[in-house]
Coordinates of C-alpha atoms and ligand atoms in Angstrom, one line a residue:
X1 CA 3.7 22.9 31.8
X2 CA 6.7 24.7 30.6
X3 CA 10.1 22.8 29.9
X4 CA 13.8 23.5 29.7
X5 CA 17.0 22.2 29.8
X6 CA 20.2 22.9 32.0
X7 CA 23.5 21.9 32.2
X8 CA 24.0 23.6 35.4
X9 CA 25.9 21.7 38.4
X10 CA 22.7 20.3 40.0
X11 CA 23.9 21.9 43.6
X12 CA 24.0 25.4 41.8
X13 CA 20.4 25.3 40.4
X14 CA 18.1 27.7 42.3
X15 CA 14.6 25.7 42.1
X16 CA 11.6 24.8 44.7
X17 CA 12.8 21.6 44.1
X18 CA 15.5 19.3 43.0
X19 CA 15.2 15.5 42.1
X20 CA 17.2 13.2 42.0
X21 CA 16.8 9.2 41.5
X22 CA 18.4 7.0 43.7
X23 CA 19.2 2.9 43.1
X24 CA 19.2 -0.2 44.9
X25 CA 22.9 -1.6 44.3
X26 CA 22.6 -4.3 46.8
X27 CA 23.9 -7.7 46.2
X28 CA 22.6 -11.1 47.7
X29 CA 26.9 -12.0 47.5
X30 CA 28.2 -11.6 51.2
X31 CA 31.8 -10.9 49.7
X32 CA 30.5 -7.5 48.5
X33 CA 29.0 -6.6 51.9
X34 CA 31.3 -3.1 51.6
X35 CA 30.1 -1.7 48.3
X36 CA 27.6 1.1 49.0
X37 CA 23.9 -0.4 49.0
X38 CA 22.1 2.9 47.6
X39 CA 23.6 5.2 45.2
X40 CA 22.5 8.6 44.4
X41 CA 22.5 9.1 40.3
X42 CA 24.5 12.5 40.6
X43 CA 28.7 12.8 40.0
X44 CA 27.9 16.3 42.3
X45 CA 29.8 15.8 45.3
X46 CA 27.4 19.0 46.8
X47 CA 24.6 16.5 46.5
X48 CA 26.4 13.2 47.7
X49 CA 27.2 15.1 50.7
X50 CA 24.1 16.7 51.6
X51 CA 22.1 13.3 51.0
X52 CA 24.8 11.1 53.1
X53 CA 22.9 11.1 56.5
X54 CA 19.8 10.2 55.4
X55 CA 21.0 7.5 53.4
X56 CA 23.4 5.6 55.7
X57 CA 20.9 6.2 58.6
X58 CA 18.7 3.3 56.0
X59 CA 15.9 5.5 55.9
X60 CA 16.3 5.6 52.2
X61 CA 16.5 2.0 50.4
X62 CA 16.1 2.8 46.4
X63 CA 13.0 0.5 46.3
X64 CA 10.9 1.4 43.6
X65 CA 8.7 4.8 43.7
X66 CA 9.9 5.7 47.5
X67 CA 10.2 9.2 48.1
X68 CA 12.2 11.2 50.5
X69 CA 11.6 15.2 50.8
X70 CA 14.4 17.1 52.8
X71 CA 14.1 21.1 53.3
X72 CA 17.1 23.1 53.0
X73 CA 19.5 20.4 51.9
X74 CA 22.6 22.0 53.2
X75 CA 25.6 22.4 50.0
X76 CA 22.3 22.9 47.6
X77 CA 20.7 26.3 46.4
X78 CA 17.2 24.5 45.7
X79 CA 14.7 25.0 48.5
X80 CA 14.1 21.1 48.9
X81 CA 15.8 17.8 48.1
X82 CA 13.3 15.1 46.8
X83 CA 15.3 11.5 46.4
X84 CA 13.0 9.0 44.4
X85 CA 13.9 5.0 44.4
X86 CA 14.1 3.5 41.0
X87 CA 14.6 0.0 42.9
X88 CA 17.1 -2.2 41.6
X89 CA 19.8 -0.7 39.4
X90 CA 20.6 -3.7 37.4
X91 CA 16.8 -3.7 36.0
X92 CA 16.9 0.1 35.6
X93 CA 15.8 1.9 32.6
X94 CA 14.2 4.2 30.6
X95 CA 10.8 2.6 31.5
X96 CA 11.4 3.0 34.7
X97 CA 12.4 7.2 34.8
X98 CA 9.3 8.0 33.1
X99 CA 7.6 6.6 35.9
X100 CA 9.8 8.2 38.7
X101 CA 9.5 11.6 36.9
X102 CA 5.5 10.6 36.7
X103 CA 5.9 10.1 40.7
X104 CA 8.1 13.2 41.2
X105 CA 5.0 15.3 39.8
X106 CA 2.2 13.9 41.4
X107 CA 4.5 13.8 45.1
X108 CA 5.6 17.4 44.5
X109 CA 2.1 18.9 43.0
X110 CA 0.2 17.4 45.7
X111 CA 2.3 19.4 48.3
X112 CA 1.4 22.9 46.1
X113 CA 4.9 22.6 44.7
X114 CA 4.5 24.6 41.0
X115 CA 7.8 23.5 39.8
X116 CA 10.7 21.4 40.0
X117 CA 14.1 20.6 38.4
X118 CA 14.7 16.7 37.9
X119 CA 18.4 15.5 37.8
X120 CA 18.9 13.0 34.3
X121 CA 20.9 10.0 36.0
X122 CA 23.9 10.1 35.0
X123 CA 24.9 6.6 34.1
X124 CA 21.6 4.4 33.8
X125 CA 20.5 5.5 30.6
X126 CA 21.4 7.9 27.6
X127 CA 21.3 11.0 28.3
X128 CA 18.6 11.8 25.1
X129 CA 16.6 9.0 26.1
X130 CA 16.6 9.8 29.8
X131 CA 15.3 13.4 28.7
X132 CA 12.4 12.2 26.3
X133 CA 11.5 9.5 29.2
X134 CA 11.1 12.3 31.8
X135 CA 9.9 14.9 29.4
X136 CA 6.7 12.0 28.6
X137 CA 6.5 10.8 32.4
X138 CA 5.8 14.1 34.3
X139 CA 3.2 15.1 31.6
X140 CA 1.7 12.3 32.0
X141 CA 1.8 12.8 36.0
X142 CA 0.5 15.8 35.8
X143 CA -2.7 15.1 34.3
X144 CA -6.2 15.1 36.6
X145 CA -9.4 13.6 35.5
X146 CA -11.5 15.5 38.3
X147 CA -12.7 17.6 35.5
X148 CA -16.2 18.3 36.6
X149 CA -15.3 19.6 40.3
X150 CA -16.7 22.6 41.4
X151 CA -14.1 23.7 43.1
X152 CA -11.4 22.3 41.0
X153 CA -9.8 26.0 40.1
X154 CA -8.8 26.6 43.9
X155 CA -8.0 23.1 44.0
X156 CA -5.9 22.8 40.7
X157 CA -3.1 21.5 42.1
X158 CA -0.3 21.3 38.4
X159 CA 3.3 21.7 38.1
X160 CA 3.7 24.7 35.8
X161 CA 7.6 24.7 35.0
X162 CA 10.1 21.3 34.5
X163 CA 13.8 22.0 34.3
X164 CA 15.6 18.8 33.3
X165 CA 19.0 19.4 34.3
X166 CA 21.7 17.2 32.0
X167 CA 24.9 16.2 33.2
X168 CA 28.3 17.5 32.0
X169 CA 28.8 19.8 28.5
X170 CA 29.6 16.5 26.1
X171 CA 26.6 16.8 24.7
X172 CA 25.0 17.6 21.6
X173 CA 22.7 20.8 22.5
X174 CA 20.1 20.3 19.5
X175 CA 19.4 16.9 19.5
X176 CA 18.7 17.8 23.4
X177 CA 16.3 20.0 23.0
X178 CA 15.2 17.8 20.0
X179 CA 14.3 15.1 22.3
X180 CA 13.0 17.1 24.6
X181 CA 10.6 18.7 22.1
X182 CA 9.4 14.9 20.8
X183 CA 8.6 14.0 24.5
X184 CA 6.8 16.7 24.9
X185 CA 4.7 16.2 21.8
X186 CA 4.1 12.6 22.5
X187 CA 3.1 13.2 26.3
X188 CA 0.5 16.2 25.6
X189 CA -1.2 13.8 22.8
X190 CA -1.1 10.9 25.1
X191 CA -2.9 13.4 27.7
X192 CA -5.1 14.6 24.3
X193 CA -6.6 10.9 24.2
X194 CA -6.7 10.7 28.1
X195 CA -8.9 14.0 28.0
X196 CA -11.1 12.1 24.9
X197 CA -11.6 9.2 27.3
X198 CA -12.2 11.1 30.6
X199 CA -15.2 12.6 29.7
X200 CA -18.1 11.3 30.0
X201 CA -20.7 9.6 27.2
X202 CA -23.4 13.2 27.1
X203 CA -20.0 15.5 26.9
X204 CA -18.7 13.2 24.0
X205 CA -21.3 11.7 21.5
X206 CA -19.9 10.3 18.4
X207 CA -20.6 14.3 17.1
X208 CA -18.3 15.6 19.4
X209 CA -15.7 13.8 19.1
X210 CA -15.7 14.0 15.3
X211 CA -15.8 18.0 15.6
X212 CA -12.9 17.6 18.2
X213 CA -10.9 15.5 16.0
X214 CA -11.3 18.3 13.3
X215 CA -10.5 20.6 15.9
X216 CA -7.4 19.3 16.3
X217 CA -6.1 18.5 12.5
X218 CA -7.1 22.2 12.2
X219 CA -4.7 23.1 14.8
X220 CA -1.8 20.8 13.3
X221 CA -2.8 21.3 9.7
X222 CA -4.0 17.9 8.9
X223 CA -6.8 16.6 6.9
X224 CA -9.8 15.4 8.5
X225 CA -13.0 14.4 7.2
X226 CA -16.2 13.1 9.2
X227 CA -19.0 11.4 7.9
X228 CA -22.4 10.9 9.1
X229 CA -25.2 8.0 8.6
X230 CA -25.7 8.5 4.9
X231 CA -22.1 7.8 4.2
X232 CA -22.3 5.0 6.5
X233 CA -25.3 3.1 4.0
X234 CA -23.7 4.9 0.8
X235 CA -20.7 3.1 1.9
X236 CA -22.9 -0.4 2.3
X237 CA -21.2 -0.8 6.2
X238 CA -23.9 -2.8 7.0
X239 CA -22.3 -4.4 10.4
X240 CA -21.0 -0.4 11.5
X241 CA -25.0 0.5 10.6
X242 CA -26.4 -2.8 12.6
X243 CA -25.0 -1.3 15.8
X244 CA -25.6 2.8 15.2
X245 CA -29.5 2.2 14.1
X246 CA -30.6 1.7 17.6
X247 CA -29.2 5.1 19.0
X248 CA -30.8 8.4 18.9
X249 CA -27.4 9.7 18.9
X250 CA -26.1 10.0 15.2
X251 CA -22.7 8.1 14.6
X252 CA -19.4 9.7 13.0
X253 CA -17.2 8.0 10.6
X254 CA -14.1 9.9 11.1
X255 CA -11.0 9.9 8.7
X256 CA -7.8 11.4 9.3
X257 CA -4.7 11.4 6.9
X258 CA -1.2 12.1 6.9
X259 CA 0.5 12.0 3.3
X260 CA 3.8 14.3 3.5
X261 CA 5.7 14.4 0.5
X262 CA 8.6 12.1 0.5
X263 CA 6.9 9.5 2.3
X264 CA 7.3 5.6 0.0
X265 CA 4.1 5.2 -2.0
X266 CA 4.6 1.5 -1.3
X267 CA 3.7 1.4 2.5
X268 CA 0.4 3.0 3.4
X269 CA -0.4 2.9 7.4
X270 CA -4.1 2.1 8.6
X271 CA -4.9 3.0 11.9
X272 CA -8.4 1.5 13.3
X273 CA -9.8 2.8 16.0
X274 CA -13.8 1.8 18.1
X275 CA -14.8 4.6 19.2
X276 CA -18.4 3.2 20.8
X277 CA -19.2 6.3 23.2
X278 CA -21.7 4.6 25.5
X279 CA -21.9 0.5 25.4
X280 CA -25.0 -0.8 26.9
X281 CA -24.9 -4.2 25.4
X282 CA -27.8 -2.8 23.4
X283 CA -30.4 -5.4 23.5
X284 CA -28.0 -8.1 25.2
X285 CA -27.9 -5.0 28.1
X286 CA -25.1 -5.6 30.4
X287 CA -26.2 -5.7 34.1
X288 CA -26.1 -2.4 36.3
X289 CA -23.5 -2.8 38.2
X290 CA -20.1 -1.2 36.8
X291 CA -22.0 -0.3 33.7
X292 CA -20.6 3.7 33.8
X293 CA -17.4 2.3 33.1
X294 CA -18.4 1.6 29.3
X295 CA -18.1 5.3 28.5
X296 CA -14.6 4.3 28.5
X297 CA -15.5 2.2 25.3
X298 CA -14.1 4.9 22.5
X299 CA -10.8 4.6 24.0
X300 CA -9.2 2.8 21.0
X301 CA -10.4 5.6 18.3
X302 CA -9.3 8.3 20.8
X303 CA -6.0 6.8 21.1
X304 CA -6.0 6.8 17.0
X305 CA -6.8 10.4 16.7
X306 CA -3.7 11.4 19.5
X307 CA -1.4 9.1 17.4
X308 CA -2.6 11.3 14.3
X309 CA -2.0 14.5 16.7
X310 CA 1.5 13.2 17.3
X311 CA 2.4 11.9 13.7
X312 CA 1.5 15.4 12.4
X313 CA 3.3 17.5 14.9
X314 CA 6.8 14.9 14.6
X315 CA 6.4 14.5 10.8
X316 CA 7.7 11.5 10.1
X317 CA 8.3 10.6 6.1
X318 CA 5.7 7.8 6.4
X319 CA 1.8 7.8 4.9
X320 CA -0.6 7.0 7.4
X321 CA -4.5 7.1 7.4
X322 CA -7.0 6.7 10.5
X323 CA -10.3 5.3 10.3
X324 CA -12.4 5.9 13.9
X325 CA -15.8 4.1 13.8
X326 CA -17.8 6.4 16.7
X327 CA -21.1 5.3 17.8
X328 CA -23.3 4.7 21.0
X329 CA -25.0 0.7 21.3
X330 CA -28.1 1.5 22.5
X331 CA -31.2 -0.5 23.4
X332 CA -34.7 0.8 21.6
X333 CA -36.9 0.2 19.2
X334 CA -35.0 0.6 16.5
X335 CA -31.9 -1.7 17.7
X336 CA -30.7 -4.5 16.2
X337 CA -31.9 -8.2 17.7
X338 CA -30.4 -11.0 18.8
X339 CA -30.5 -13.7 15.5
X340 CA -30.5 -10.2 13.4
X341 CA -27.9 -10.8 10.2
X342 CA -26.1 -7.5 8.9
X343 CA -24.1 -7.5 5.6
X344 CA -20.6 -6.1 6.3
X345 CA -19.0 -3.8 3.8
X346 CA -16.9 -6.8 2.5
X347 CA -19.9 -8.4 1.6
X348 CA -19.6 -11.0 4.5
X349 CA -22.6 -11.6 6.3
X350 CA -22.8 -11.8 10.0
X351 CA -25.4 -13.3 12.4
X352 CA -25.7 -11.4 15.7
X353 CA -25.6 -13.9 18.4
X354 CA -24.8 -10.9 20.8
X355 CA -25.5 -7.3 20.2
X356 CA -22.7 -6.4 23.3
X357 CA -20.2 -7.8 20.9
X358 CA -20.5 -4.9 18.5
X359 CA -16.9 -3.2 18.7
X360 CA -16.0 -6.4 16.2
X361 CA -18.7 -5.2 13.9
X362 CA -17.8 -1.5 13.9
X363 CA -14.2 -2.5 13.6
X364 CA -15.2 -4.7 10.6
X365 CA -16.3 -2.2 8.3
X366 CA -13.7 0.0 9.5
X367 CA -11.2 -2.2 8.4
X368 CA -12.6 -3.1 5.0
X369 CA -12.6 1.2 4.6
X370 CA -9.1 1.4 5.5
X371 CA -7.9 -1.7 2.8
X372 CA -10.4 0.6 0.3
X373 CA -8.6 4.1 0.9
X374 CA -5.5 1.9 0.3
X375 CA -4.0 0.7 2.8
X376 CA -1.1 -1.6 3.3
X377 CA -0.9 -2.3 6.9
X378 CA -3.6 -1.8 9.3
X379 CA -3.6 -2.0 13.2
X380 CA -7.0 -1.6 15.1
X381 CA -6.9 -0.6 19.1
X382 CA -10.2 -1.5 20.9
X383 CA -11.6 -1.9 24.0
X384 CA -13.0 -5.4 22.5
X385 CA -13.1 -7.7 25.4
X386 CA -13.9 -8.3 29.2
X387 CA -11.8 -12.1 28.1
X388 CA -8.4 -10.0 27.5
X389 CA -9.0 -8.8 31.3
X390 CA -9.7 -12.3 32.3
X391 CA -6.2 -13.6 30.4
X392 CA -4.0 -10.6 30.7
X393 CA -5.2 -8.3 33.9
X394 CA -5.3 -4.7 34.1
X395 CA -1.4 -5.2 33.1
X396 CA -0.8 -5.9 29.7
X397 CA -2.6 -5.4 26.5
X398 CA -3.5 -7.9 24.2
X399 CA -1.4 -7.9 20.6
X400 CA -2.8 -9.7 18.4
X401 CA -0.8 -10.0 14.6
X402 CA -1.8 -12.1 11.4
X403 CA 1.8 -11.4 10.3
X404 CA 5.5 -12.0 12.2
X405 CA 7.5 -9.8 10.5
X406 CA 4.7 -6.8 11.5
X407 CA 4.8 -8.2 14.7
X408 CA 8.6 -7.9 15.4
X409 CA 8.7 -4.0 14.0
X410 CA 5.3 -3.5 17.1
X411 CA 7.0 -5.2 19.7
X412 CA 10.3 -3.4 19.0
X413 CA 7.8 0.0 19.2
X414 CA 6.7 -1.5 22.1
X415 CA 9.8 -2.0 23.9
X416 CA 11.1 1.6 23.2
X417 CA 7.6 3.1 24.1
X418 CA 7.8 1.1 27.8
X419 CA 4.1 -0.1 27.7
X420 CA 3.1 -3.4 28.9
X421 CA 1.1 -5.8 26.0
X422 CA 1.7 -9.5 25.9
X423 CA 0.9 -11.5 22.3
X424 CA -2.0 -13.8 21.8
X425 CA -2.6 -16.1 19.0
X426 CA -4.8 -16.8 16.3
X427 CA -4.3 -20.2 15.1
X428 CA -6.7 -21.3 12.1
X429 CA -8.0 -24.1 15.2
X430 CA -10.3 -21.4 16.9
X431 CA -11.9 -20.5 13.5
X432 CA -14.0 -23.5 13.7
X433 CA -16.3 -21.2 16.3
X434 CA -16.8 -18.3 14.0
X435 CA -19.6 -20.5 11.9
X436 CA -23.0 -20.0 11.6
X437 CA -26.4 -22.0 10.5
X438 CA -27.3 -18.9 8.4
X439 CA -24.3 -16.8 7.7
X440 CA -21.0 -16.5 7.0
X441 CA -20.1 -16.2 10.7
X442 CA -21.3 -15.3 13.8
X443 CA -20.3 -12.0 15.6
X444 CA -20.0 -14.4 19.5
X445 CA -19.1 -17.5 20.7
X446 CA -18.7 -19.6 23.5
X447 CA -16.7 -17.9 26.4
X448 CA -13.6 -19.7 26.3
X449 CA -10.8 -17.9 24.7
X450 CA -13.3 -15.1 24.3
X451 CA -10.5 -12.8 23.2
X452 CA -9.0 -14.8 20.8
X453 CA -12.9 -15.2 19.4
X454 CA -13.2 -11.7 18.9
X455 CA -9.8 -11.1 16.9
X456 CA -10.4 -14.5 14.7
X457 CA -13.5 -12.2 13.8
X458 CA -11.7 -9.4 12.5
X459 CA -9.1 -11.0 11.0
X460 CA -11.8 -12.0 8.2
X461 CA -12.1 -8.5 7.5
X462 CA -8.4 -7.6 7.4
X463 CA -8.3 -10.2 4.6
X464 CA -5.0 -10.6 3.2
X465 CA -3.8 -7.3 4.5
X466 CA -0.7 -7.5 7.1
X467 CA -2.6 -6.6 10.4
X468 CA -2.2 -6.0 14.2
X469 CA -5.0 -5.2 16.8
X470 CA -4.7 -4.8 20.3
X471 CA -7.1 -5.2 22.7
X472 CA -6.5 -2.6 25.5
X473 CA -10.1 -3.6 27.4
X474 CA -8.3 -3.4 30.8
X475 CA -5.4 -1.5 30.2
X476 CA -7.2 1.8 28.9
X477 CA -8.8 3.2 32.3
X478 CA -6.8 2.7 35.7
X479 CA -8.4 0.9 37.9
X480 CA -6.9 2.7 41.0
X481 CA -4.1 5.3 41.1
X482 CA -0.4 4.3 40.9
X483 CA 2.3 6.7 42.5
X484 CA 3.4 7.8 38.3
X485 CA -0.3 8.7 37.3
X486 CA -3.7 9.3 38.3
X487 CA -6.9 6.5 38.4
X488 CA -9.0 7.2 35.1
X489 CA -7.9 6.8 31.5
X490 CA -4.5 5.6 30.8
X491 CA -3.4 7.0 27.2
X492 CA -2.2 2.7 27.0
X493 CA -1.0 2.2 22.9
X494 CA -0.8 5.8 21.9
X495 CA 2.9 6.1 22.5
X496 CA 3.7 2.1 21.5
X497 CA 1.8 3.5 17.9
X498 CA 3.9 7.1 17.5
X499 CA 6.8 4.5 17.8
X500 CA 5.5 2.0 15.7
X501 CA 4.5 4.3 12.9
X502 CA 8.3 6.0 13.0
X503 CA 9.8 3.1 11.8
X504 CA 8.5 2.6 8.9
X505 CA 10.1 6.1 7.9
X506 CA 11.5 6.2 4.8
Ligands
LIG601 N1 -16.8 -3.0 25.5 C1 -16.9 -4.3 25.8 C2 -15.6 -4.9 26.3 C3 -15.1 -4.4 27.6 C4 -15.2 -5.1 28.8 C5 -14.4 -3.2 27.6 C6 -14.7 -4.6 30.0 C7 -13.8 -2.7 28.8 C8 -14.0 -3.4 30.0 C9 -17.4 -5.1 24.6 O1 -18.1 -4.5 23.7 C10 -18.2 -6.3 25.1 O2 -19.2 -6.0 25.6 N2 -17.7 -7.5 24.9 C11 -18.3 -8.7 25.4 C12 -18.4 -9.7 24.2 C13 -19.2 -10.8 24.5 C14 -20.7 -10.4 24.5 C15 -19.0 -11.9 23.4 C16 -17.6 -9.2 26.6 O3 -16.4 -9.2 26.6 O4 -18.2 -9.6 27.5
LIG602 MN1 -20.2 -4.6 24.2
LIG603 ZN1 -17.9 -2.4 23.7

């Protein structure tokens, strides 16, 4: 999708299409009964005017993600009119365009529409903000996971060409078309991930996605390196091992680093990612029903390796490594066993009560590599947990931190990135689960708190190292399609990380 900017009067832009967001401004107060109820986010007196009749006949309300498509508004040179509802203007923001431009694309494209111009509202937001929001919301619309369609080339349906039309001359031209360009880099590596996660567990192995993750730090000149078994023992990852050893399918250790010069040599970023292609259970096989959702299972390491894409396209002065542990769990003969111990790298040892709790073991050793290579901070994303879906829904991720101040500086991320993830906590109480008759720990518990389980576990492998993990188990695949983006992967954390990762720029 090409982009570009315009500071053209919206009424005098010739396009298929022009958008514009309108608001709820009603009041419950009775005294205010005159004020207009639904505002139109334009100061163009062309586009008040042809969008009057339609909105005092109450056919447009401003609720949230309601669309209204008018041919030949009269005043306008566009060919159409499309008015989105961004629902109540006092709760309006930035979070909320993305999604309306998300909407705007997937209304518009499903109509054959190929391009559009979308109208920056002109007091809701920032302008720069209100770009980089609408910039990352229609990529991220425009994205279809019907990949293996045989007839998805007729049926293609994309918008090729965004204008994003700014209001006024007041504004500072290059850090425009700065913001625009940072959108547009953190929306096509959020859609990188979303393509990682789309495909299914024979079109990505733990092989291929190591040779696409070097594919792509070729392509943005960053270092990558990926490892296979031998590293895997050499490296004594015992608990990483204890899961890959049943799979025909070799696994990939796959390290990706970002060291620009400038960057403080005091803060050193570890990014974690599970990247289990296929999750069976292994031997503790999960029933039938649903299971070809588990493909979805390397969604944390692909969301790693689109923050990388991001980090080294937006260069921030900040060093950051990313450790993705990619295997299948398989059944077989050569799979570990229920009662099995593995010795981790850290030298803990681990009794498997479960072998379908095995992203904690992966993510073990992949934590005790990162604190090796150095780092000072690590955050892990993984599809760990069916608990987090019990506790949290297919709405929010699960945060999870071992350290406030880290904490604040994610949910501050968090907040700018617009992403939904709700804290959980780790108090020493629910450590008393993670013992064992024969080892240092067990890798499952009892199903209560099941969540919280899993990222006590891990925190024994962060150590003393300031640490974060999110469990994104029912946030990383859409369960059904929302009017801003398609059913399938989500791209969750990827954006909440490229923000996180900024601030610690020196
Ligand atoms: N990959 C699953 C978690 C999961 C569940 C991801 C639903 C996406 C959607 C994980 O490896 C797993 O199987 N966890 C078990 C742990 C249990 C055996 C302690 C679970 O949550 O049931
Ligand atoms: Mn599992
Ligand atoms: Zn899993």
């Amino acid at each position: 999708m090409n982009t570009n900017l315009s500071s053209s009067v919206p009424s005098q832009l010739e396009t298929d299409c022009l958008v514009v967001v309108v608001l709820d401004r009603s009041e419950k107060d009775q005294s205010k009964k005159d004020k207009p109820a639904v505002t139109v986010e334009s100061s163009d007196d062309a586009v008040r005017e042809a969008v009057k009749d339609v909105i005092s006949s109450a056919e447009v309300t401003g609720k949230a993600f309601e669309t209204t498509l008018l041919h030949r508004p009269a005043g306008l040179k566009a060919k159409r009119l499309l008015l989105v509802g961004g629902g109540k203007a006092k709760t309006f923001s930035a979070a909320e365009l993305r999604k309306l431009a998300g909407t705007a694309v997937r209304t518009l494209k499903s109509k054959s529409i190929r391009s559009f111009a979308f109208v920056v509202p002109e007091t809701a937001v920032p302008a720069g903000q209100g770009l980089r929001a609408i910039v990352e919301g229609a990529f991220v619309g425009n994205f279809d996971p019907g990949y293996y369609k045989s007839d998805r080339n007729e049926k293609d349906q994309k918008i090729d060409a965004l204008t994003i039309v700014v209001h006024g001359d007041a504004h500072d031209a290059k850090a425009l078309e700065r913001a625009m360009q940072a959108g547009r880099i953190v929306a096509e590596s959020q859609n990188f991930t979303r393509d990682l996660v789309n495909e299914p567990s024979n079109r990505m192995t733990p092989t291929i996605m190591a040779e696409r993750a070097k594919k792509m730090a070729a392509e943005v000149g960053m270092n990558c390196e990926t490892y296979g078994a031998d590293k895997i023992k050499q490296l004594k990852m015992g608990a990483f091992w204890g899961v890959a050893q049943g799979s025909d399918e070799p696994p990939a250790l796959i390290v990706l680093r970002y060291d620009p010069v400038g960057a403080a040599d005091k803060i050193h970023l570890g990014l974690v990612g599970k990247a289990v292609t296929f999750d069976t259970g292994g031997i503790s096989i999960k029933p039938a029903d649903g299971m070809e959702k588990m493909k979805y299972d390397m969604a944390g390491g692909a969301t790693m390796i689109g923050v990388m894409r991001a980090i080294a396209l937006l260069k921030p002065k900040v060093k950051v490594t990313a450790v993705i542990c990619a295997t299948e769990n398989m059944p077989s003969g050569k799979a570990q066993k229920p009662g099995d111990v593995q010795i981790a790298m850290s030298g803990k040892s681990i009794e498997i009560i479960n072998t379908d709790a095995e992203g904690r073991l992966v993510l073990a050793d992949g934590l005790s590599y990162a604190r090796q290579l150095g780092c000072t901070h690590l955050v892990d994303a993984a599809t760990l947990t069916g608990a987090v879906v019990v506790a949290l829904g297919y709405v929010n991720a699960g945060i999870f931190a071992s350290d406030d101040q880290m904490y604040e500086r994610f949910a501050n991320a968090n907040k700018q990135a617009g992403e939904k993830m709700w804290r959980l906590p780790l108090d020493d109480e629910y450590k008393d689960n993670l013992k064992s008759n024969i080892a240092d720990m067990v890798n499952a518990g009892s199903r209560w708190g099941g969540a919280i389980f899993a990222a006590m576990f891990l925190k024994e492998f962060a150590e003393d190292t300031p640490w974060i993990h999110l469990d994104i188990a029912g946030t990383a695949w859409m369960e059904e399609a929302k009017p801003w983006i398609a059913k399938g992967p989500s791209g969750i954390a990827l954006r909440s990380l490229v923000e996180f990762v900024k601030g610690w720029e020196s």
